[in-house]
Short mmCIF file of C-alpha atoms and ligand atoms in Angstrom, two decimals:
data_model
loop_
_atom_site.label_atom_id
_atom_site.label_comp_id
_atom_site.label_asym_id
_atom_site.label_seq_id
_atom_site.Cartn_x
_atom_site.Cartn_y
_atom_site.Cartn_z
CA MET M 1 0.00 0.00 0.00
CA THR M 2 1.33 3.44 -0.88
CA LEU M 3 0.68 6.27 1.50
CA GLN M 4 -0.84 9.39 -0.06
CA PRO M 5 1.38 12.39 0.66
CA LYS M 6 -0.52 14.94 2.72
CA GLY M 7 -1.43 18.11 0.90
CA PHE M 8 -1.02 21.67 2.12
CA VAL M 9 -4.72 21.92 3.03
CA ASP M 10 -4.06 19.56 5.95
CA GLU M 11 -1.52 22.05 7.28
CA MET M 12 -3.94 24.95 6.82
CA ARG M 13 -6.64 23.01 8.65
CA MET M 14 -4.34 22.10 11.55
CA VAL M 15 -3.39 25.73 12.16
CA SER M 16 -7.05 26.80 11.96
CA MET M 17 -8.34 24.15 14.32
CA LYS M 18 -5.89 25.24 17.02
CA LEU M 19 -7.21 28.79 16.76
CA HIS M 20 -10.71 27.68 17.77
CA THR M 21 -11.65 27.68 21.43
CA ARG M 22 -12.56 24.39 23.11
CA GLU M 23 -16.12 25.63 23.27
CA GLN M 24 -16.18 26.03 19.49
CA ALA M 25 -14.53 22.79 18.43
CA ARG M 26 -13.03 19.72 20.06
CA GLU M 27 -9.62 20.35 18.50
CA GLY M 28 -9.60 23.99 19.66
CA GLU M 29 -6.85 25.29 21.96
CA LYS M 30 -7.50 29.01 22.25
CA GLU M 31 -8.79 30.64 25.37
CA VAL M 32 -12.23 32.28 25.15
CA LYS M 33 -12.06 36.08 24.84
CA GLY M 34 -14.92 37.36 22.69
CA PRO M 35 -18.60 36.37 23.12
CA GLU M 36 -18.57 34.64 19.70
CA GLU M 37 -15.90 32.29 21.03
CA ARG M 38 -18.30 30.72 23.52
CA SER M 39 -20.34 27.66 22.65
CA VAL M 40 -23.05 28.57 20.14
CA SER M 41 -25.67 27.02 22.42
CA LYS M 42 -24.91 29.80 24.92
CA TRP M 43 -25.56 32.54 22.36
CA ASN M 44 -28.48 34.93 22.59
CA PRO M 45 -28.81 36.07 18.99
CA THR M 46 -31.09 38.85 17.76
CA VAL M 47 -32.71 39.11 14.31
CA ASP M 48 -31.25 42.58 13.84
CA GLY M 49 -27.81 41.33 14.74
CA TYR M 50 -28.16 38.32 12.47
CA LEU M 51 -29.25 40.54 9.58
CA ARG M 52 -26.19 42.70 10.10
CA PHE M 53 -24.07 39.54 10.05
CA LEU M 54 -25.68 38.39 6.77
CA VAL M 55 -25.20 41.78 5.12
CA GLU M 56 -21.54 42.03 6.14
CA SER M 57 -20.93 38.41 5.13
CA LYS M 58 -22.33 39.21 1.69
CA SER M 59 -19.76 42.00 1.30
CA VAL M 60 -17.01 39.47 1.92
CA TYR M 61 -18.42 36.88 -0.50
CA ASP M 62 -18.97 39.59 -3.14
CA ALA M 63 -15.30 40.49 -2.81
CA LEU M 64 -14.01 36.90 -2.87
CA GLU M 65 -16.21 35.94 -5.80
CA GLY M 66 -15.37 39.14 -7.69
CA ILE M 67 -11.64 38.61 -7.20
CA VAL M 68 -11.55 35.05 -8.57
CA ASP M 69 -13.72 36.12 -11.52
CA LYS M 70 -11.43 38.95 -12.62
CA PRO M 71 -9.67 38.04 -15.86
CA ASP M 72 -6.61 40.08 -14.78
CA PHE M 73 -5.91 37.44 -12.08
CA PRO M 74 -5.68 34.25 -14.17
CA TYR M 75 -3.92 32.75 -11.17
CA TYR M 76 -7.24 32.54 -9.30
CA ALA M 77 -9.25 31.10 -12.20
CA GLU M 78 -9.08 27.63 -10.66
CA LEU M 79 -11.12 28.93 -7.75
CA ARG M 80 -14.10 29.90 -9.92
CA ASN M 81 -17.36 27.96 -9.79
CA THR M 82 -16.41 25.70 -6.92
CA GLY M 83 -20.04 25.30 -5.89
CA LEU M 84 -19.31 27.03 -2.55
CA GLU M 85 -20.16 30.56 -3.78
CA ARG M 86 -22.59 32.29 -1.37
CA SER M 87 -23.19 35.77 -2.71
CA GLU M 88 -26.28 34.97 -4.76
CA GLN M 89 -27.80 32.87 -1.95
CA LEU M 90 -27.29 35.65 0.56
CA GLY M 91 -28.96 38.07 -1.86
CA LYS M 92 -32.02 35.81 -1.92
CA ASP M 93 -32.06 35.53 1.86
CA LEU M 94 -31.94 39.29 2.29
CA GLU M 95 -34.89 39.59 -0.12
CA TRP M 96 -36.75 37.04 2.00
CA PHE M 97 -36.17 39.11 5.15
CA LYS M 98 -37.36 42.20 3.28
CA GLY M 99 -40.53 40.35 2.35
CA GLN M 100 -41.04 39.58 6.02
CA GLY M 101 -41.03 43.31 6.74
CA TYR M 102 -37.48 43.69 8.08
CA GLY M 103 -35.36 46.69 7.16
CA ILE M 104 -32.05 45.59 5.64
CA PRO M 105 -29.09 47.55 7.00
CA GLY M 106 -26.53 48.93 4.55
CA PRO M 107 -23.09 47.29 4.45
CA SER M 108 -20.79 49.59 6.36
CA GLY M 109 -19.16 47.51 9.04
CA PRO M 110 -16.51 44.80 9.42
CA GLY M 111 -17.47 43.00 6.19
CA VAL M 112 -16.66 46.03 4.08
CA ASN M 113 -13.43 46.44 5.97
CA TYR M 114 -12.52 42.83 5.32
CA ALA M 115 -13.52 43.07 1.64
CA CYS M 116 -11.04 45.98 1.16
CA TYR M 117 -8.28 44.02 2.84
CA LEU M 118 -8.98 40.97 0.65
CA GLN M 119 -8.92 43.07 -2.51
CA GLU M 120 -5.54 44.46 -1.55
CA LEU M 121 -4.11 41.07 -0.59
CA SER M 122 -5.32 39.42 -3.78
CA GLU M 123 -3.26 41.89 -5.79
CA LYS M 124 -0.15 41.93 -3.65
CA ASP M 125 0.12 38.71 -1.73
CA SER M 126 -1.53 35.60 -3.13
CA PRO M 127 -0.32 33.14 -0.45
CA ALA M 128 -1.95 35.29 2.24
CA PHE M 129 -5.07 35.69 0.09
CA MET M 130 -5.33 31.92 -0.25
CA CYS M 131 -5.36 31.58 3.54
CA HIS M 132 -8.41 33.83 3.82
CA TYR M 133 -10.10 32.18 0.86
CA TYR M 134 -9.71 28.73 2.42
CA ASN M 135 -10.73 29.75 5.92
CA TYR M 136 -13.74 31.80 4.94
CA TYR M 137 -15.34 29.15 2.75
CA PHE M 138 -14.52 26.18 4.94
CA ALA M 139 -15.49 27.90 8.19
CA HIS M 140 -18.96 28.51 6.81
CA THR M 141 -19.46 24.85 5.95
CA ALA M 142 -18.34 23.69 9.43
CA GLY M 143 -18.99 26.08 12.33
CA GLY M 144 -21.07 28.33 10.09
CA ARG M 145 -23.63 25.61 9.47
CA MET M 146 -23.83 24.83 13.16
CA ILE M 147 -24.41 28.50 13.87
CA GLY M 148 -27.11 28.67 11.17
CA LYS M 149 -29.01 25.77 12.67
CA LYS M 150 -28.83 27.01 16.26
CA VAL M 151 -29.69 30.60 15.40
CA ALA M 152 -32.61 29.52 13.19
CA GLY M 153 -33.90 27.42 16.08
CA LYS M 154 -33.70 30.36 18.45
CA ILE M 155 -35.00 33.25 16.35
CA LEU M 156 -36.24 32.12 12.91
CA ASN M 157 -38.64 29.28 13.63
CA ASN M 158 -36.09 26.87 12.16
CA LYS M 159 -36.23 28.51 8.73
CA VAL M 160 -33.34 27.19 6.61
CA LEU M 161 -31.82 30.08 4.67
CA GLU M 162 -30.36 29.67 1.16
CA PHE M 163 -27.00 30.56 2.75
CA TYR M 164 -26.98 27.04 4.20
CA LYS M 165 -27.99 25.14 1.05
CA TRP M 166 -25.57 23.88 -1.57
CA ASP M 167 -26.31 22.32 -4.95
CA GLY M 168 -25.02 18.77 -4.88
CA ASP M 169 -23.04 16.79 -2.36
CA LEU M 170 -21.30 19.25 -0.02
CA LYS M 171 -18.71 16.68 1.05
CA GLN M 172 -17.66 16.17 -2.56
CA ILE M 173 -17.68 19.91 -3.28
CA LEU M 174 -15.34 20.46 -0.31
CA GLN M 175 -13.06 17.64 -1.36
CA ASN M 176 -12.84 19.04 -4.91
CA LEU M 177 -11.78 22.39 -3.50
CA ARG M 178 -9.22 20.81 -1.17
CA ASP M 179 -7.76 19.00 -4.20
CA LYS M 180 -7.61 22.25 -6.17
CA ILE M 181 -5.88 24.15 -3.37
CA ASN M 182 -3.45 21.28 -2.89
CA LYS M 183 -2.63 21.42 -6.59
CA ILE M 184 -2.23 25.22 -6.66
CA THR M 185 0.07 25.18 -3.61
CA LEU M 186 2.18 22.24 -4.77
CA GLY M 187 4.72 24.56 -6.37
CA TRP M 188 4.93 26.96 -3.42
CA THR M 189 8.18 27.36 -1.52
CA ARG M 190 8.24 26.60 2.24
CA GLU M 191 8.47 30.36 2.82
CA GLU M 192 5.28 30.99 0.84
CA LYS M 193 3.51 28.21 2.72
CA ASN M 194 4.61 29.51 6.11
CA HIS M 195 3.57 33.00 5.13
CA CYS M 196 0.12 31.67 4.19
CA LEU M 197 -0.23 29.81 7.49
CA GLU M 198 0.84 32.88 9.47
CA GLU M 199 -2.13 34.75 8.04
CA THR M 200 -4.62 32.38 9.72
CA GLU M 201 -4.84 34.37 12.92
CA ARG M 202 -5.81 37.48 10.98
CA SER M 203 -8.46 35.51 9.16
CA PHE M 204 -9.98 34.53 12.53
CA LYS M 205 -9.84 38.12 13.69
CA TYR M 206 -11.72 39.46 10.64
CA SER M 207 -14.28 36.65 10.73
CA GLY M 208 -14.73 37.01 14.49
CA ASP M 209 -15.58 40.70 14.04
CA ILE M 210 -18.35 39.69 11.62
CA LEU M 211 -19.63 36.74 13.68
CA ARG M 212 -19.89 38.92 16.77
CA LEU M 213 -22.57 40.99 15.01
CA ILE M 214 -25.01 38.10 15.49
CA LEU M 215 -24.88 38.85 19.20
CA SER M 216 -25.28 42.60 18.89
CA PRO M 217 -28.26 44.07 20.73
CA ALA M 218 -31.47 44.87 18.87
C1 LIG A 301 -18.45 30.35 16.53
C2 LIG A 301 -17.47 30.17 15.72
C3 LIG A 301 -17.00 28.82 15.22
C4 LIG A 301 -17.40 27.57 15.53
C5 LIG A 301 -18.50 27.14 16.50
C6 LIG A 301 -16.59 26.65 14.76
C7 LIG A 301 -16.68 25.27 14.81
C8 LIG A 301 -15.96 24.41 14.03
C9 LIG A 301 -16.00 22.96 14.15
C10 LIG A 301 -16.85 22.16 15.13
C11 LIG A 301 -15.17 22.46 13.21
C12 LIG A 301 -14.80 20.99 13.05
C13 LIG A 301 -15.37 20.32 11.89
C14 LIG A 301 -14.73 18.94 11.82
O1 LIG A 301 -14.95 18.14 12.73
O2 LIG A 301 -14.01 18.70 10.88
C15 LIG A 301 -14.62 23.58 12.49
C16 LIG A 301 -13.78 23.47 11.43
C17 LIG A 301 -13.18 24.52 10.81
N1 LIG A 301 -13.31 25.86 11.14
FE1 LIG A 301 -14.47 26.61 12.58
N2 LIG A 301 -15.72 27.36 13.98
C18 LIG A 301 -15.94 28.68 14.23
C19 LIG A 301 -15.29 29.75 13.68
C20 LIG A 301 -14.31 29.65 12.72
C21 LIG A 301 -13.59 30.76 12.16
C22 LIG A 301 -13.77 32.21 12.58
C23 LIG A 301 -12.76 30.24 11.21
C24 LIG A 301 -11.80 30.96 10.33
C25 LIG A 301 -12.05 32.08 9.73
C26 LIG A 301 -12.95 28.80 11.18
C27 LIG A 301 -12.30 27.94 10.32
C28 LIG A 301 -12.50 26.57 10.30
C29 LIG A 301 -11.86 25.67 9.36
C30 LIG A 301 -10.90 26.04 8.24
C31 LIG A 301 -12.28 24.38 9.67
C32 LIG A 301 -11.91 23.07 8.98
C33 LIG A 301 -13.02 22.64 8.05
C34 LIG A 301 -12.74 21.35 7.31
O3 LIG A 301 -11.70 20.73 7.45
O4 LIG A 301 -13.64 20.96 6.53
N3 LIG A 301 -13.89 28.48 12.11
N4 LIG A 301 -15.10 24.76 13.02
#
């Protein structure tokens, strides 16, 4: 039997898992500081806060999806149409909330901030950009889904938003993206890989600022 060599995604995952708190994930090692780092079952979400979270998240997905679609970055073309795109789904969800009579806040907070940072990184520092790309999409399919379920149970009558629905087999979609990232990073030097991994903490910081909105007061 030949052992499959481990790809770079395994390294990215290992660094990310350690940056979770024990309350967030079993493999987590970080101490709880912010309210979003507590177990999701202890959260007291508000609809207004959740809407703010969805709006800011859409700014980030708009940026990520715009960046990989730009023909002047052929380097990112492999990351197009992965099946994990969320911008359109979030647009539909925001329309649904509007139909329910909620006012949709404008994007002006941490998502816009993050989107600007991602735009800059994508042009200047692709290993660091890849770190954010990986973490943002994978986080949503892991902890993000858990959050969606718990929050819907608490404040949305268990309504499943489009944000949490994928076309096809999510496991396979994720594996295809892992394979792609492993292929893209195969030619990277150790320095580029380390630089990418070092960006993980910043990716948690930006995402944490957006997640925390779910818990903001009405
Ligand atoms: C309340 C916040 C969060 C919770 C409750 C949470 C929870 C989890 C859990 C339970 C897993 C393990 C899934 C498994 O068993 O493989 C996981 C995986 C992961 N999380 Fe989080 N997480 C949170 C926030 C974040 C943030 C902010 C990031 C980074 C921006 C992140 C990135 C990841 C990544 C990359 C994985 C690996 C996914 C995979 O291998 O498929 N998570 N998370």
